[in-house]
PDB file of C-alpha atoms in Angstrom:
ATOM      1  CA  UNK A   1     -13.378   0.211   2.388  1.00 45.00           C
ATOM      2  CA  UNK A   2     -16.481   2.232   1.130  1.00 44.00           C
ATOM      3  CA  UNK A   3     -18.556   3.169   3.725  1.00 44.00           C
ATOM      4  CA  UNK A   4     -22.455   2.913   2.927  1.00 45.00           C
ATOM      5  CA  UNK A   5     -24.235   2.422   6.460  1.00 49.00           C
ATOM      6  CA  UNK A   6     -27.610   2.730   4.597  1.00 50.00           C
ATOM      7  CA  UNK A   7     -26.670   0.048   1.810  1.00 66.00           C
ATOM      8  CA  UNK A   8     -27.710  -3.501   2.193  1.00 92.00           C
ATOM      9  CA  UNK A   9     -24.405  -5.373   2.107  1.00 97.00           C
ATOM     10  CA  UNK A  10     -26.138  -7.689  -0.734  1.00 97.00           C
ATOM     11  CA  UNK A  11     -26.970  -4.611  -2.588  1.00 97.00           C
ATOM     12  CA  UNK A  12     -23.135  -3.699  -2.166  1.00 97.00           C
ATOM     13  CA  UNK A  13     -22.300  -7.005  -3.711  1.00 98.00           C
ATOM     14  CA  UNK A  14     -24.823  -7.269  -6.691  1.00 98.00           C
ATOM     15  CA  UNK A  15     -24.488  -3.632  -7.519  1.00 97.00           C
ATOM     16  CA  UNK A  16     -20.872  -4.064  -7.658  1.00 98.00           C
ATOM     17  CA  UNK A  17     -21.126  -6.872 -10.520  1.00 98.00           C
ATOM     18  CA  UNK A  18     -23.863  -4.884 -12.336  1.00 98.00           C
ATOM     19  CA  UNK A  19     -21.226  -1.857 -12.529  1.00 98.00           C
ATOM     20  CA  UNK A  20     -18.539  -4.167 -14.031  1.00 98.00           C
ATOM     21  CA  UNK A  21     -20.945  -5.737 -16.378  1.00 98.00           C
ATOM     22  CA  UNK A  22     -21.869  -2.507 -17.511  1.00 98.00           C
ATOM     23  CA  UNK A  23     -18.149  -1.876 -18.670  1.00 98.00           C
ATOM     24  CA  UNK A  24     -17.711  -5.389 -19.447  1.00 98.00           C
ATOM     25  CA  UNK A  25     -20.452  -4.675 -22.649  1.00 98.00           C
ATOM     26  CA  UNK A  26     -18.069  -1.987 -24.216  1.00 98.00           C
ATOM     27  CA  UNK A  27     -15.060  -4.365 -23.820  1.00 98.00           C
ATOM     28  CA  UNK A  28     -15.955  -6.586 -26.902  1.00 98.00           C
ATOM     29  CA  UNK A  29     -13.943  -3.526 -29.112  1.00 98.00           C
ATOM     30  CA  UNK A  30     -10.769  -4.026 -27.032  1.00 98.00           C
ATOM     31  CA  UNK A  31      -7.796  -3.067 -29.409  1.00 97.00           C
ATOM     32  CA  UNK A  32      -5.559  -5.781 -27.382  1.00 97.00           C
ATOM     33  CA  UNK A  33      -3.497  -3.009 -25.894  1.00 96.00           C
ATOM     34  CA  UNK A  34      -3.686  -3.165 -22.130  1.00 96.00           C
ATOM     35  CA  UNK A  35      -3.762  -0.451 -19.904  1.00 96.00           C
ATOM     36  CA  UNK A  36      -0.976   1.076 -17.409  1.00 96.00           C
ATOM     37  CA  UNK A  37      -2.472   2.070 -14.177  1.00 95.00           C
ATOM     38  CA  UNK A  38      -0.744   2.071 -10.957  1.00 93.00           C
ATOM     39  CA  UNK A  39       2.275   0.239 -12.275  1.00 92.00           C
ATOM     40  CA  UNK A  40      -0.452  -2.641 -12.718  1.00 93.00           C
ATOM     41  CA  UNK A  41      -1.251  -4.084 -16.617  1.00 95.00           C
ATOM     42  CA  UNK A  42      -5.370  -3.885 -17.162  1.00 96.00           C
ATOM     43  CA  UNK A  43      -6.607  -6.320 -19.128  1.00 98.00           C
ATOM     44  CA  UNK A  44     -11.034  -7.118 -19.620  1.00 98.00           C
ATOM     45  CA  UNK A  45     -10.077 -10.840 -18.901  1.00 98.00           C
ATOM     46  CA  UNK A  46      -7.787  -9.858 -15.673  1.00 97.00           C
ATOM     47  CA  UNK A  47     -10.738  -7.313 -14.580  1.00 97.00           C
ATOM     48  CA  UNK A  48     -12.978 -10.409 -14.655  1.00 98.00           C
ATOM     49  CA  UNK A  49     -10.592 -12.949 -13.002  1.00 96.00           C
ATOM     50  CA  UNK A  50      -9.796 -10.294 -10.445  1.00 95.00           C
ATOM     51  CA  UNK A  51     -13.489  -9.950  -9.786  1.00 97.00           C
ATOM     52  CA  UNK A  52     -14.526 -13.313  -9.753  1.00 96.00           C
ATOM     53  CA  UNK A  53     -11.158 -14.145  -7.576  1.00 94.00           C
ATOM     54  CA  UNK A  54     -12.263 -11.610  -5.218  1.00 95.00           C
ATOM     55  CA  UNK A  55     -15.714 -12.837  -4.840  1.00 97.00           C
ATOM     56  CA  UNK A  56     -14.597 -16.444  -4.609  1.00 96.00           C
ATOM     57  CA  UNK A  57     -11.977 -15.654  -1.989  1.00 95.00           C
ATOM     58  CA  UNK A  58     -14.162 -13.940   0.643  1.00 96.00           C
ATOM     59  CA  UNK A  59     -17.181 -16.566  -0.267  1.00 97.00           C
ATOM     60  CA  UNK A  60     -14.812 -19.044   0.755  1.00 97.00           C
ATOM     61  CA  UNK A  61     -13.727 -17.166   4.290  1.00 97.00           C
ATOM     62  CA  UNK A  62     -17.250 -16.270   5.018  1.00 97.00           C
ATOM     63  CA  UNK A  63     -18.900 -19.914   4.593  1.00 97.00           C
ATOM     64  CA  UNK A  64     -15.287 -21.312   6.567  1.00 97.00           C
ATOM     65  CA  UNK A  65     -15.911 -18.938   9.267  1.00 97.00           C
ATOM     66  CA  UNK A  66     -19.672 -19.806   9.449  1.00 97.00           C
ATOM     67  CA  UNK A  67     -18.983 -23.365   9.906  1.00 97.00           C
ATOM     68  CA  UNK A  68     -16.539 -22.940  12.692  1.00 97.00           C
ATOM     69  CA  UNK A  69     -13.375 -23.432  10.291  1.00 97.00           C
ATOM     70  CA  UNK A  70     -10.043 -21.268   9.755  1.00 95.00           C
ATOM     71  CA  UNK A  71     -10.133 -20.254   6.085  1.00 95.00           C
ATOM     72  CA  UNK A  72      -7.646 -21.232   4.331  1.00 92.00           C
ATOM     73  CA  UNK A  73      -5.061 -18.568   2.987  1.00 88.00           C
ATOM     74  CA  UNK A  74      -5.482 -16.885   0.157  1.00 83.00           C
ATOM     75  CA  UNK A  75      -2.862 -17.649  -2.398  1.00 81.00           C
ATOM     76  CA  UNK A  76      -4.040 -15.697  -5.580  1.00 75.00           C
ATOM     77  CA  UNK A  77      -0.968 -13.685  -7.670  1.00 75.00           C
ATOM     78  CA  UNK A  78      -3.829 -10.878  -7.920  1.00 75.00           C
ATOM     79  CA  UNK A  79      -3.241  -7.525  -9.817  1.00 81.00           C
ATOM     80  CA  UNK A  80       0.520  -8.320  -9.851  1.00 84.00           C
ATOM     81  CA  UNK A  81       0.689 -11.056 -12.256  1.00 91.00           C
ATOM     82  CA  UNK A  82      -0.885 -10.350 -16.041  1.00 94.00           C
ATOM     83  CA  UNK A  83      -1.484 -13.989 -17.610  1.00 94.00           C
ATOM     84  CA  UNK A  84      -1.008 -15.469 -21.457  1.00 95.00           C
ATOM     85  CA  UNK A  85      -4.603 -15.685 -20.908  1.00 96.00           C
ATOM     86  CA  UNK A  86      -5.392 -11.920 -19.566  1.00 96.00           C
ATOM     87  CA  UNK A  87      -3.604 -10.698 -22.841  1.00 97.00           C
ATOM     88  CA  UNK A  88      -6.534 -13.161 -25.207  1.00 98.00           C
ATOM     89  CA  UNK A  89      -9.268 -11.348 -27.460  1.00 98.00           C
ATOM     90  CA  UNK A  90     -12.271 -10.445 -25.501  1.00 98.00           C
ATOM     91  CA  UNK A  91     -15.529 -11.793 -27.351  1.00 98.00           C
ATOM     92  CA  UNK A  92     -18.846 -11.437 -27.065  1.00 98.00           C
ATOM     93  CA  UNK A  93     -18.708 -14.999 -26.415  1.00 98.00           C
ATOM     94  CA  UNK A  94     -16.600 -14.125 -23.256  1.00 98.00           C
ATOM     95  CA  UNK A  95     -18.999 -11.266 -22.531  1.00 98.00           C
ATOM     96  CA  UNK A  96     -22.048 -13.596 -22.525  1.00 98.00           C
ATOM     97  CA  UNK A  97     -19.803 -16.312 -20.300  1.00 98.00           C
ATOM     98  CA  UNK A  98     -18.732 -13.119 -18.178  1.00 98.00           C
ATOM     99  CA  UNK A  99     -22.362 -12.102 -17.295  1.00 98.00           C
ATOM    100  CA  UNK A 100     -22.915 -15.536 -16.403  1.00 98.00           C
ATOM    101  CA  UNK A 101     -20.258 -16.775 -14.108  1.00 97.00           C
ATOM    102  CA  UNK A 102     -20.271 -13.256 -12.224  1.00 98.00           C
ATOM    103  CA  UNK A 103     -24.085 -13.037 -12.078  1.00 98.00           C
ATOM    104  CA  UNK A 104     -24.341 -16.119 -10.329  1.00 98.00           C
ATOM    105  CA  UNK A 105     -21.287 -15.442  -8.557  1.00 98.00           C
ATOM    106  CA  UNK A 106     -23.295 -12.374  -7.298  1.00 98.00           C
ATOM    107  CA  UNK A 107     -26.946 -14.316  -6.418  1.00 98.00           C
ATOM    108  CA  UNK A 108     -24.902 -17.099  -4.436  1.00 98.00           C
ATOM    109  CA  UNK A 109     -23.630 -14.115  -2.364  1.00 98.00           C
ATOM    110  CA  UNK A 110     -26.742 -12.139  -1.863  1.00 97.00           C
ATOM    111  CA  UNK A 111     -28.842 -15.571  -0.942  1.00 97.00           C
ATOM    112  CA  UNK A 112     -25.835 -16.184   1.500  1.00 98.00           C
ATOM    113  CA  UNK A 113     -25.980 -12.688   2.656  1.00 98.00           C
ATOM    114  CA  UNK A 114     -29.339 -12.029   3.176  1.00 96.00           C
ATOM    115  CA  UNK A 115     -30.065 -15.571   4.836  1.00 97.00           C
ATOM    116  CA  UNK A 116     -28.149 -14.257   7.724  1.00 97.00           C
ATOM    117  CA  UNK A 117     -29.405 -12.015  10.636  1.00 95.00           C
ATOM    118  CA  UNK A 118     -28.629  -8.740  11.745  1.00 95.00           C
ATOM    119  CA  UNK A 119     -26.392 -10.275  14.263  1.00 95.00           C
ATOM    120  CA  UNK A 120     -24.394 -12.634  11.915  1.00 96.00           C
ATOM    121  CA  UNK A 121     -23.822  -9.256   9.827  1.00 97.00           C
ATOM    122  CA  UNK A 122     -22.719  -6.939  12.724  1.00 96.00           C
ATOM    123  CA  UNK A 123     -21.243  -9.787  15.215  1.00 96.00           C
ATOM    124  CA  UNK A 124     -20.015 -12.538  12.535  1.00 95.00           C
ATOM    125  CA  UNK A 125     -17.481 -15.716  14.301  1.00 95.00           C
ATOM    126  CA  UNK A 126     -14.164 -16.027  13.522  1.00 95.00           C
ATOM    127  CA  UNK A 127     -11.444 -12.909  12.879  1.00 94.00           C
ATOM    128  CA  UNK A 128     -11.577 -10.669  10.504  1.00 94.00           C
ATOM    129  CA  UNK A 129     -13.927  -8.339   9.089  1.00 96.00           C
ATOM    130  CA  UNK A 130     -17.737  -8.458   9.958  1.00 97.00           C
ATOM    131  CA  UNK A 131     -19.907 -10.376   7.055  1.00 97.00           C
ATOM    132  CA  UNK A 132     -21.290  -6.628   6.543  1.00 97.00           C
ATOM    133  CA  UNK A 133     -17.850  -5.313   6.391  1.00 97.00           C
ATOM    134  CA  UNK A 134     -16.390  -7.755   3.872  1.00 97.00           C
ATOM    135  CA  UNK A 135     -19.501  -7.221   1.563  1.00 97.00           C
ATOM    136  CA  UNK A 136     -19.138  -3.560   1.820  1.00 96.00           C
ATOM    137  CA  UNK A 137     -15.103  -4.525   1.265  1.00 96.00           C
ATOM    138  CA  UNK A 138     -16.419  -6.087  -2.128  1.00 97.00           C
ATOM    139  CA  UNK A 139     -17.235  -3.080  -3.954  1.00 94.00           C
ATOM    140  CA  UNK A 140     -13.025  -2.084  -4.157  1.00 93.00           C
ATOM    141  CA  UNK A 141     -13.318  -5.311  -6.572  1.00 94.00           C
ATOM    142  CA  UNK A 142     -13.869  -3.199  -9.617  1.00 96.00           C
ATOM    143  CA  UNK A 143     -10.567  -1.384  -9.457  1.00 95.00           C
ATOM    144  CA  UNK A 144      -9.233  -3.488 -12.428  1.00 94.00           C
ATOM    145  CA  UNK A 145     -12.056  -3.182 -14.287  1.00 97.00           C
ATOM    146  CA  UNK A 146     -12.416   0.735 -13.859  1.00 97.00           C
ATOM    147  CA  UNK A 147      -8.524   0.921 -14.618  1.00 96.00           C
ATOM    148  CA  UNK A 148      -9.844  -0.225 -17.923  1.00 97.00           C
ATOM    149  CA  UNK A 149     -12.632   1.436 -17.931  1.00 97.00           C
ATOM    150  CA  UNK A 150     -15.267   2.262 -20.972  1.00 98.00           C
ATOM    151  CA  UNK A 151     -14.173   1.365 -24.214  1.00 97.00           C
ATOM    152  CA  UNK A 152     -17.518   3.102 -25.633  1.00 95.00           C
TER     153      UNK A 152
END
């Protein structure tokens, strides 16, 4: 995990996105070949499903933890599995569906995060992580999408 003790944790989350946005906008010239990195296949639609899997996942533990639950496991094929889908045409269609699903994916986490005190942050119920901790945690989600990188 990044370590940013200055950062706000929502900041960690919604500058995150912005960064894989901000690749997402050169991925529209994508030649259909995908990338080898780390004996993983890198694909712009698996960057954003790996994102927005990420972000869903946690959203899903933090929200189960806050309301006294066990969250349930997480059962995502992640970076392993490349899909018929992963391997489609990236669009600017898909870029403008992109910015929406993971900007809102992004405000639903900051309102969440930054609804919650100091002490829900640093002292959050359940096991695992701290909320700070798992938004900080967050910012590893753009590994697919820097595998890929710029396509400028």
């Amino acid at each position: 995990m990044t370590e940013h003790p200055q950062q706000a944790p929502a900041q960690a989350v919604t500058g995150m996105v912005d960064h894989v946005l901000a690749l997402a906008e050169t991925w529209t010239v994508w030649d259909g070949r995908p990338a080898h990195v780390d004996d993983r296949v890198h694909t712009p639609h698996k960057a954003i499903r790996r994102v927005a899997d990420h972000l869903i996942d946690h959203l899903a533990e933090l929200e189960a933890r806050l309301a006294g639950e066990t969250p349930l496991p997480d059962h995502w094929h992640a970076s392993t599995t490349t899909t018929a889908a992963d391997l489609a045409p990236f669009t600017q269609e898909d870029l403008d569906e992109v910015r929406s699903r993971l900007t809102r994916l992004a405000r639903v986490w900051a309102n969440r995060l930054d609804a919650l005190t100091v002490h829900q942050l640093d002292h959050s119920p359940g096991e695992g992580w701290t909320f700070r901790e798992l938004a900080l945690h967050l910012e590893e989600s753009t590994y697919c999408a820097d595998a890929l990188g710029d396509l400028s």
